[in-house]
XYZ file of C-alpha atoms in Angstrom:
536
model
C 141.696 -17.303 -3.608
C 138.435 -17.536 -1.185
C 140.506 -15.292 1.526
C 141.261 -12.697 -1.531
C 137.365 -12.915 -2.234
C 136.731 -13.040 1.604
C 138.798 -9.331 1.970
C 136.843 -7.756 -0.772
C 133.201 -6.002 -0.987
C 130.599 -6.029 -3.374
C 131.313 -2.722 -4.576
C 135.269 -3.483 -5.362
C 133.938 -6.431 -7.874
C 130.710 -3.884 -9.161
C 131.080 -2.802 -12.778
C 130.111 0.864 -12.672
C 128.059 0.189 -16.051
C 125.625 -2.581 -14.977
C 125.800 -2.087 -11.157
C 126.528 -5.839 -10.940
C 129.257 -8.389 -9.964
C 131.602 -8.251 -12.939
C 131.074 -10.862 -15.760
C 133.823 -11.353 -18.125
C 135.958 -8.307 -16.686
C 138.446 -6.584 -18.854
C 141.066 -3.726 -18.037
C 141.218 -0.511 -20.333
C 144.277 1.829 -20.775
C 143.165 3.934 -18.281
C 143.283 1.054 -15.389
C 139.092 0.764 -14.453
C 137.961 -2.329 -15.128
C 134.431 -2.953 -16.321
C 132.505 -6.259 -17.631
C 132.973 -7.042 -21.473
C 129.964 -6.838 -22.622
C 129.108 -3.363 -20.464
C 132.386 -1.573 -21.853
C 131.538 -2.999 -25.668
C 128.143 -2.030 -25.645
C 128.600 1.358 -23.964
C 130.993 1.920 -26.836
C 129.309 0.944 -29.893
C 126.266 3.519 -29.091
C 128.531 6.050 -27.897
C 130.546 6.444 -31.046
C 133.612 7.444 -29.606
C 135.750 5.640 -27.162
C 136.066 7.414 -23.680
C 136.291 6.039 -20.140
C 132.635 6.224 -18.330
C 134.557 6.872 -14.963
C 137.626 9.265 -16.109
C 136.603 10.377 -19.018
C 139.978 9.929 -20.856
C 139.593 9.714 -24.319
C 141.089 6.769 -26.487
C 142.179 7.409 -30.559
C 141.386 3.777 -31.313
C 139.435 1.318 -29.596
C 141.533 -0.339 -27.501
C 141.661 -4.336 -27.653
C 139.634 -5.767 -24.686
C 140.722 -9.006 -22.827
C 139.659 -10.272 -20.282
C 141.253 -9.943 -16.698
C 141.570 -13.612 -15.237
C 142.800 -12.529 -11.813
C 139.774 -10.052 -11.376
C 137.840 -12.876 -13.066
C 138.469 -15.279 -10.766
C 137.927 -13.425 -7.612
C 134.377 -12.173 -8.855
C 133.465 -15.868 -9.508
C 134.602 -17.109 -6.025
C 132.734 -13.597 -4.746
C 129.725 -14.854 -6.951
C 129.596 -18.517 -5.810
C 130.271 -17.662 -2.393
C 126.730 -15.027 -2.521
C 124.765 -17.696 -3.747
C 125.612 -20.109 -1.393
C 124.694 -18.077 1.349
C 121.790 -16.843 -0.647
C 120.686 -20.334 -1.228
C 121.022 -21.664 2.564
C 118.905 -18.530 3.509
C 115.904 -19.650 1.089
C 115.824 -22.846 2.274
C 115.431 -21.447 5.932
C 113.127 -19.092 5.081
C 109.483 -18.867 3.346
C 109.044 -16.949 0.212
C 108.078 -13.346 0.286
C 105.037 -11.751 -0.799
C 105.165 -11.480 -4.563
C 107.557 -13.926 -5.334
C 106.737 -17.648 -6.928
C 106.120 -19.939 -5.075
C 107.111 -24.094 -5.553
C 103.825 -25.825 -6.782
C 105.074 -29.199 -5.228
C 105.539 -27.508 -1.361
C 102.501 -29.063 0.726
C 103.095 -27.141 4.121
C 105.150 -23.974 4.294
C 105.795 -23.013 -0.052
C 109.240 -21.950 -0.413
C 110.301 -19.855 -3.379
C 110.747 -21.824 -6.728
C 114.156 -21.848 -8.140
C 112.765 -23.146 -11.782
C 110.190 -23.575 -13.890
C 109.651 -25.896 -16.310
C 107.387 -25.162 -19.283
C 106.909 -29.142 -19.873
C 105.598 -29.608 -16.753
C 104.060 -26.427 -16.136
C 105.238 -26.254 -12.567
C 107.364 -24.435 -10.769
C 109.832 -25.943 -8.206
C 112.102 -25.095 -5.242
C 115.767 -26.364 -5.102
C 114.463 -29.331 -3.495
C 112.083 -30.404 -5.951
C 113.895 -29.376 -8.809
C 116.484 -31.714 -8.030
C 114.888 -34.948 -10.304
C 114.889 -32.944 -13.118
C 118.825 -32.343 -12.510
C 119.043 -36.288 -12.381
C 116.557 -38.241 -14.354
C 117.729 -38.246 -17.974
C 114.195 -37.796 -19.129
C 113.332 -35.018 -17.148
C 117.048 -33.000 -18.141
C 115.275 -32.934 -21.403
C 112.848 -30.712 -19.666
C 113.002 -26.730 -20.893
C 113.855 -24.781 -17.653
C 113.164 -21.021 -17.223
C 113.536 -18.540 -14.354
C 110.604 -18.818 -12.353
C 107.229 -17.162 -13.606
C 103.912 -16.712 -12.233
C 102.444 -17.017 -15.720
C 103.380 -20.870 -17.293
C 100.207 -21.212 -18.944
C 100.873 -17.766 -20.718
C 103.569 -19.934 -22.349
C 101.476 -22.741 -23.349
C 99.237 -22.183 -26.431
C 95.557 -23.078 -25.640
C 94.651 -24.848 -29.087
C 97.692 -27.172 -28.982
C 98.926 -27.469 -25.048
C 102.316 -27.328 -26.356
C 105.024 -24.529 -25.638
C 104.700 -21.070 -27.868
C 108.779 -21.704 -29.131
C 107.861 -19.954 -32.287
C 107.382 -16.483 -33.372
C 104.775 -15.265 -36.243
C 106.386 -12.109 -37.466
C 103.331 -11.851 -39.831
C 100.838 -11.562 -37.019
C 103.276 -10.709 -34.355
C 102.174 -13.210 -32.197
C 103.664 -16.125 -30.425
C 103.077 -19.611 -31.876
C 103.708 -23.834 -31.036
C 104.924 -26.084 -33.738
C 101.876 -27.213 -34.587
C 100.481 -23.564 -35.274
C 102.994 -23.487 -38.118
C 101.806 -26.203 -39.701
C 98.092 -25.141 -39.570
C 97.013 -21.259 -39.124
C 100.085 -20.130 -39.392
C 101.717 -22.421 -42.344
C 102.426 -19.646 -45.074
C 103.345 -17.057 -42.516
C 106.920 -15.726 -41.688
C 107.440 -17.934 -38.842
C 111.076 -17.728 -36.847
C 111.886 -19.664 -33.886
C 111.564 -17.224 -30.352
C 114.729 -16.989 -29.767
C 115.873 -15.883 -32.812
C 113.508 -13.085 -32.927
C 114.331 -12.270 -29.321
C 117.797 -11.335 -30.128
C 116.679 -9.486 -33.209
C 114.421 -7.346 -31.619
C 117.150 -6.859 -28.819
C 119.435 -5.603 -31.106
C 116.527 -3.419 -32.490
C 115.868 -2.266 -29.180
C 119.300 -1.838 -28.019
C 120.173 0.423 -31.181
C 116.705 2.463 -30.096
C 118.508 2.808 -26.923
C 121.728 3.440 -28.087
C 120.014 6.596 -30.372
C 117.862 7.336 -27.102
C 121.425 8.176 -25.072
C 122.697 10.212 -28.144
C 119.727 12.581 -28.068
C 120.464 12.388 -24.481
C 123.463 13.642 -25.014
C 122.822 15.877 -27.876
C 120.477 17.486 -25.641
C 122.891 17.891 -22.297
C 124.986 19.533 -24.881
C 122.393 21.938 -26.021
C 121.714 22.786 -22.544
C 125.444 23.627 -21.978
C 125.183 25.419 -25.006
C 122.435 27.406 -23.670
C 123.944 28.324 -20.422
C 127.125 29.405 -21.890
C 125.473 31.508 -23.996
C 123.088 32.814 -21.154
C 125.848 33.399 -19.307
C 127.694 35.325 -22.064
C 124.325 37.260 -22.737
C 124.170 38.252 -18.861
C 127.575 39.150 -18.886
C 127.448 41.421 -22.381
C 123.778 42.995 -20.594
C 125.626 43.942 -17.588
C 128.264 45.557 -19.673
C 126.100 47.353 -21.568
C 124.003 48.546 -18.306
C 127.345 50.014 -16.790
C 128.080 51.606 -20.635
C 124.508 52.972 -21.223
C 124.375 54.108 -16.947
C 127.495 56.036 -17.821
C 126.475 57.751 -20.868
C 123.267 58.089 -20.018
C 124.572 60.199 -16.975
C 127.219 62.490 -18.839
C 124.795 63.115 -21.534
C 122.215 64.364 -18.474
C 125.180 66.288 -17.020
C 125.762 67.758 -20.775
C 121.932 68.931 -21.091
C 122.156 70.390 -17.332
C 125.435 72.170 -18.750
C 123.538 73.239 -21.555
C 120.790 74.899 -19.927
C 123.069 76.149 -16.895
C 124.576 78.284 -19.732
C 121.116 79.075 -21.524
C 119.769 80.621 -18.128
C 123.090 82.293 -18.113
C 122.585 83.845 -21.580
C 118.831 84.658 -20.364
C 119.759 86.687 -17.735
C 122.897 88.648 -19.259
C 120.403 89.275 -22.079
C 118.050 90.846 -19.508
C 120.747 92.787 -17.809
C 122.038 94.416 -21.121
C 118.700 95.304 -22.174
C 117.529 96.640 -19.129
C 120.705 98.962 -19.122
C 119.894 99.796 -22.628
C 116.401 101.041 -21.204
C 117.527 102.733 -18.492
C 120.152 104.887 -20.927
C 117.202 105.674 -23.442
C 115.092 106.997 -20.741
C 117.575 108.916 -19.314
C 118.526 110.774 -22.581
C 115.023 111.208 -23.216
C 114.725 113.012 -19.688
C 116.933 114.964 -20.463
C 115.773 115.788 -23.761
C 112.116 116.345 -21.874
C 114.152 118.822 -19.384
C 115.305 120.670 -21.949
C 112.109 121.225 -23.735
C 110.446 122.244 -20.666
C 112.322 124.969 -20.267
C 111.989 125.887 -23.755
C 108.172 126.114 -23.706
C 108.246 128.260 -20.491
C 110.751 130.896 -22.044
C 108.089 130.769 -25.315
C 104.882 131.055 -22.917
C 106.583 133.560 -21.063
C 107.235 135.882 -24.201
C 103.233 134.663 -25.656
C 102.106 136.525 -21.982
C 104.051 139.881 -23.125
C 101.441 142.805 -24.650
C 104.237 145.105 -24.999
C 104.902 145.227 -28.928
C 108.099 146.540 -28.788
C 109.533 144.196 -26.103
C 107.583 141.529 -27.611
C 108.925 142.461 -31.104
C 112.834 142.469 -29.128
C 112.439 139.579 -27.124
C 111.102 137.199 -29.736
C 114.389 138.516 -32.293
C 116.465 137.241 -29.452
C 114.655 134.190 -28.650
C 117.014 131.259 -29.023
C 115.622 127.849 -31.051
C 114.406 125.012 -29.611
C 117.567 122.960 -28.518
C 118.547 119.735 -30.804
C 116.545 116.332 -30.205
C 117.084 112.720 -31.453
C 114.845 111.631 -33.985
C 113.456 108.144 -31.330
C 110.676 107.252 -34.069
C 113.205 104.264 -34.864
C 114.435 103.976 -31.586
C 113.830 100.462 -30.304
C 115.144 97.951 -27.225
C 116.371 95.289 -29.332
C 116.381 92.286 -28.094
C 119.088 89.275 -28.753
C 116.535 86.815 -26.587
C 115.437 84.910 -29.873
C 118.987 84.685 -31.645
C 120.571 83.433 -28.198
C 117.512 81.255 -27.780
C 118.025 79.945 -31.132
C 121.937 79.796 -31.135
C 121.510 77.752 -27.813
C 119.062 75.879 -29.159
C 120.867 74.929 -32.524
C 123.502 73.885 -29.901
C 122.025 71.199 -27.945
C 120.835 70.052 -30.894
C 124.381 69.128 -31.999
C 125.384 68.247 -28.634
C 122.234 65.483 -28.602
C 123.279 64.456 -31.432
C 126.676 63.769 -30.420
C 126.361 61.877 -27.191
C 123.270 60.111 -28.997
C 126.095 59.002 -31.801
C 128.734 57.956 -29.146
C 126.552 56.094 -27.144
C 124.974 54.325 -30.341
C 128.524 54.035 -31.092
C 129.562 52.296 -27.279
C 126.177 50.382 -27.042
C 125.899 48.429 -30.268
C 129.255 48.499 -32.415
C 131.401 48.412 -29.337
C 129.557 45.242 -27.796
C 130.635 43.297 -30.750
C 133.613 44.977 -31.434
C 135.402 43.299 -28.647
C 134.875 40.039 -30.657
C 137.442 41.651 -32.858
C 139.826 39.111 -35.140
C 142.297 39.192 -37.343
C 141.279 38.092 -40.783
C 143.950 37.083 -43.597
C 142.611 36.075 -46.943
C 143.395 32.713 -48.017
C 144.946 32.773 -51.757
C 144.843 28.817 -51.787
C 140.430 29.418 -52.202
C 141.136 33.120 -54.723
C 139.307 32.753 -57.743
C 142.546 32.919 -60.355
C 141.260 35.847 -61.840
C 141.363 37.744 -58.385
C 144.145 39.711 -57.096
C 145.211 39.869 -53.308
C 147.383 41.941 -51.698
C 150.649 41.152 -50.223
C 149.294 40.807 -46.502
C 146.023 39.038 -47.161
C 143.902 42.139 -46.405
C 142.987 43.318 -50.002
C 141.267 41.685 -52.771
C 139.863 43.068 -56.154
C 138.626 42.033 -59.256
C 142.135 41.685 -61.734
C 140.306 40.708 -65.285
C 142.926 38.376 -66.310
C 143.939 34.669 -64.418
C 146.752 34.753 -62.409
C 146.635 31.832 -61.108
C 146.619 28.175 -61.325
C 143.158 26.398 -60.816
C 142.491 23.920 -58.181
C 139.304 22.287 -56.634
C 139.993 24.814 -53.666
C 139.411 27.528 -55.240
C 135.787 29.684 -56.551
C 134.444 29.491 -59.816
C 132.788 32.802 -58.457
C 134.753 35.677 -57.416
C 135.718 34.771 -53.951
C 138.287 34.243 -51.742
C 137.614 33.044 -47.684
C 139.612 33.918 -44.489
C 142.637 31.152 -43.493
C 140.236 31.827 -40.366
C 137.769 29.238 -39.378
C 135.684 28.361 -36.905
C 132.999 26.493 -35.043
C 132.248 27.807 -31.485
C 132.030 31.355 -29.961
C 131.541 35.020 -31.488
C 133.751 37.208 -34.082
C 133.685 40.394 -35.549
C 135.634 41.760 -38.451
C 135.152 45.300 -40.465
C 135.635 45.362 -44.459
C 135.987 48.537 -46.394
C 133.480 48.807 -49.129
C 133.776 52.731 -50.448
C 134.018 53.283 -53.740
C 132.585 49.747 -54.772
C 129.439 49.559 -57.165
C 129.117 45.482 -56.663
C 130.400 43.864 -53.521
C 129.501 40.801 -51.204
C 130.446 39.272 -48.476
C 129.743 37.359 -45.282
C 130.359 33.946 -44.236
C 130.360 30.283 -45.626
C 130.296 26.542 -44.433
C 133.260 24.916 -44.959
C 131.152 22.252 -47.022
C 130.290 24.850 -49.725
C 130.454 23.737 -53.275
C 133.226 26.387 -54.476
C 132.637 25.309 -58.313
C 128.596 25.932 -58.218
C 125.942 28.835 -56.745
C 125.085 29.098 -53.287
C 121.380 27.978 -52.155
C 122.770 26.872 -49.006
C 124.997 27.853 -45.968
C 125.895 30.954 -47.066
C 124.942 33.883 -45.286
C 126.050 37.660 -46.988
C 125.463 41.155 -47.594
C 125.479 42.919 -50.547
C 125.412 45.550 -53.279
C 124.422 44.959 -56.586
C 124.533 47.892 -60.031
C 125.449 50.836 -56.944
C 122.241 51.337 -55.695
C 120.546 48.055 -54.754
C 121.093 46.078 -51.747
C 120.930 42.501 -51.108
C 120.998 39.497 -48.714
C 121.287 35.864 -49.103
C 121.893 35.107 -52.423
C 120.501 37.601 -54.709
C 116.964 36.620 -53.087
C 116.343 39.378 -50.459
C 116.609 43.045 -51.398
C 117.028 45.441 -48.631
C 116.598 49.189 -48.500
C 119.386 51.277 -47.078
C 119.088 55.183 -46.230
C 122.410 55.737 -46.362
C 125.707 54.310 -48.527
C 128.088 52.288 -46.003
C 131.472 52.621 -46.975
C 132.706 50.482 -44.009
C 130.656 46.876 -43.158
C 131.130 45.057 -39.744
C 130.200 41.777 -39.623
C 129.557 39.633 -36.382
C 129.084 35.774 -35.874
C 127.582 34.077 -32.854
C 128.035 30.466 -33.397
C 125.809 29.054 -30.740
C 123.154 31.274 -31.119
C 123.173 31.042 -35.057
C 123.229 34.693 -35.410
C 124.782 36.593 -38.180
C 124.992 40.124 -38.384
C 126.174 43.205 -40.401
C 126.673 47.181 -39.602
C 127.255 50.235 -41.132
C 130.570 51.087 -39.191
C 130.261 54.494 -39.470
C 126.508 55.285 -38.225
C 126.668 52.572 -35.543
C 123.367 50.710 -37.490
C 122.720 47.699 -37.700
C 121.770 46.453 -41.321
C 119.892 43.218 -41.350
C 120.447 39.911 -39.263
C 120.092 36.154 -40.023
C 118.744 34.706 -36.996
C 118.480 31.079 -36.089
C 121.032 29.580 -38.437
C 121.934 26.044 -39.094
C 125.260 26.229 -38.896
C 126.632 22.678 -37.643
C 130.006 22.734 -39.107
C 132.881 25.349 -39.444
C 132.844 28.416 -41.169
C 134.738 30.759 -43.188
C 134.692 34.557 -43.887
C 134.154 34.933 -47.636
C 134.729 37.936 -49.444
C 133.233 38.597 -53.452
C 135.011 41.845 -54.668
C 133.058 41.192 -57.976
C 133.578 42.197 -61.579
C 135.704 45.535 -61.765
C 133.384 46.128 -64.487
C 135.562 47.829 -67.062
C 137.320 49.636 -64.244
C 134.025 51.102 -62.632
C 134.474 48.650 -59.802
C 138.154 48.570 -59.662
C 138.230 49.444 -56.025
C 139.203 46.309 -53.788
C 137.103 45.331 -50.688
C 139.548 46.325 -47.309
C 139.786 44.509 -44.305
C 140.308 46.671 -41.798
C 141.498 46.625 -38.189
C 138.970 46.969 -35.886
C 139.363 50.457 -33.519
């Protein structure tokens, strides 16, 4: 067995846990071995059972016994250190800071012991009577200290073995008998391992906010991650449409110009026409007045007389006084104009549309109502994608099911994002959203339960009843999107790419459901059943 221990390191016997020799080494399913007390310890304030090393996770705690083969070998390894350990001290004077052996005259070795009775501390050498003499092995040994007559109370020069838990101070035997008589006295030791229990369950809580806290910062990277990725996306999508809706505006004025300018040409020919006929008009009346003035110059009475019988009329003329260039410049400005308009509009819509719905739209899934939860007075459809109000049970009552009129998704769950789209048209009362799995399905909601709603057709809702919301226009199609980790919960209006209203910073802790409240069909005015749709 010594050449085993001889062949092996320190770090072959080291329990990965305490960074020690093993003590009490056991074996777990998984093959690493670890001391008894390390692997107990580590799983009592871990709360579940997984290797430290491996990480393989165990359904039960498995039974721990030791390992005598590893056992053995450690204690040979352990023997065989302090031996060597023990020659070397001997050879050797003690270092700076450690204690020293009261009894050494000449060169003060390090003290192996002391001993409270005597209030000295000795090396091996001069502990050795107190390992013989009987009187002496009645002696209370302690590892060595520099502070003995710390331990020795002032008023009574006997050891402080006692603890006062009413003053919290350490006490003799004799202090419980006189200051301290009608305190809550315990002996040290006993108070030791209660307050090292204490402080190992503080520590124990300590590593699970530890953990709690590694998680959250996992948590937090994933979803950083997920962010940047879903940013970048929405860069390239907004870089795109940003770009054809600038090509669509250059189009658009490209053709405006265009219009311009053929508007110019045409009324500059129009122009040139008029002026021409008008010319020609001015030709012809020229020659007109000189054949008059002509005739005015003549004295002669008869050939005046003759001449003027003869004298043609003044040749026809258009009547200009409503002649105008009319000019199309304002309707084509407008017409253009009324154009772009729509154009803007439409890009604006689509990229609305590929910018918000669309980057929570490809969180898509497929939701099936559950008719185990259905209220018995609601009826579903034959796929699980309709519900409605039926005015009459239908169905058997069970604690899974609402006392209110709802029904949840066979869907859950407790990690990622979703999106789902509901039909609401033609509702007057609706709600919906999503629920813990912990809800109480036979009372109201004050609690994890997070929904939209409309309540007597015109008034909207959140929450339960609490918040009311104002809402331009009427959805008649709701998406709704989840973010677990960032407890974010939020709903659209489909159709007009807007967003409605968002829960931020929700507790949700546990798993959730889609819930669905079609509501009273009201004497038939809200007979129309609440759709879910598939997502485009």
């Amino acid at each position: 067995m010594a050449a085993a221990s001889a062949l092996l390191s320190e770090d072959q016997l080291q329990c990965s846990i305490c960074l020690d020799v093993f003590t009490d080494p056991v074996t777990i399913p998984c093959g690493h071995n670890f001391c008894k007390r390390c692997i107990t310890l580590h799983w009592d304030r871990d709360l579940k059972y997984q290797c430290p090393l491996c990480k393989e996770l165990f359904s039960a705690r498995p039974e721990l016994r030791v390992n005598t083969f590893i056992s053995e070998i450690a204690a040979h390894f352990r023997e065989s250190i302090q031996k060597k350990a023990s020659g070397t001290s001997k050879e050797q004077e003690a270092e700076a800071g450690e204690v020293l052996c009261d009894v050494c005259t000449e060169t003060k070795l390090e003290a192996l012991k002391s001993c409270l009775v005597c209030q000295t501390s000795y090396c091996e050498t001069h502990l050795e009577p107190h390992q013989r003499i009987p009187g002496l092995k009645k002696h209370k040994l302690i590892h060595p200290v520099k502070d003995l007559e710390d331990r020795i109370c002032k008023k009574h020069e006997r050891l402080l073995e006692m603890f006062c838990k009413s003053d919290s101070v350490c006490v003799c035997q004799f202090c419980t008998e006189t200051d301290h008589k009608a305190h809550d006295v315990v002996p040290l030791m006993e108070e030791y391992e209660g307050k090292k229990t204490e402080l190992e369950m503080m520590e124990a809580h300590v590593q699970l906010m530890i953990q709690e806290r590694r998680q959250k910062i996992e948590q937090i990277r994933k979803s950083a991650k997920l962010n940047k990725e879903d940013s970048d996306t929405k860069k390239e999508s907004s870089r795109q449409l940003f770009t054809a809706l600038i090509q669509s505006v250059e189009k658009s004025f490209a053709e405006h110009i265009g219009l311009i300018e053929e508007n110019q040409k045409t009324n500059e020919k129009e122009a040139e026409d008029f002026i021409k006929e008008l010319e020609k008009e001015i030709s012809e009346l020229m020659n007109k007045t000189s054949e008059m003035q002509h005739l005015l110059h003549n004295k002669d009475h008869f050939q005046f007389l003759r001449s003027f019988s003869s004298l043609k009329p003044a040749p026809p003329t258009k009547d200009w006084s409503e002649v105008r260039v009319h000019s199309t410049l304002e309707r084509t400005l407008r017409r253009a104009v009324t154009q772009l308009e729509e154009t803007l509009k439409k890009e604006m819509t689509k990229l609305l549309d590929d910018i918000v719905p669309r980057s929570v739209q490809q969180y898509a899934v497929d939701v099936t109502l559950d008719p185990e939860t259905a209220n018995v007075e609601l009826v579903l459809s034959d796929d699980g994608k309709q519900v409605t109000h039926g005015g009459v049970p239908n169905l058997p009552d069970s604690p899974n099911k609402f006392s209110c009129y709802a029904v949840v998704g066979k869907q859950r769950f407790s990690s990622g994002r979703i999106y789902y789209e509901v039909q609401v048209k033609e509702k007057t009362d609706w709600n919906l959203g999503v629920v813990k799995e912990s809800i109480n399905r036979k009372s109201s909601f004050n609690d994890g339960f997070w929904a939209l709603g409309l309540k007597s057709e015109n008034k909207y809702y959140v929450g339960n009843y609490k918040i009311s919301i104002f809402l331009k226009t009427k959805p008649e199609k709701v998406g709704v999107f989840v973010d677990y980790e960032e407890g974010l919960v939020s709903f659209y209006d489909v159709d007009t790419a807007a967003l409605i209203y968002s829960f931020a910073d929700c507790n949700f802790n546990e798993r959730l459901y889609p819930i669905f409240n079609p509501c009273n069909n009201n004497g038939g005015k809200n007979s129309a059943p609440l759709i879910i749709c598939p997502v485009n």
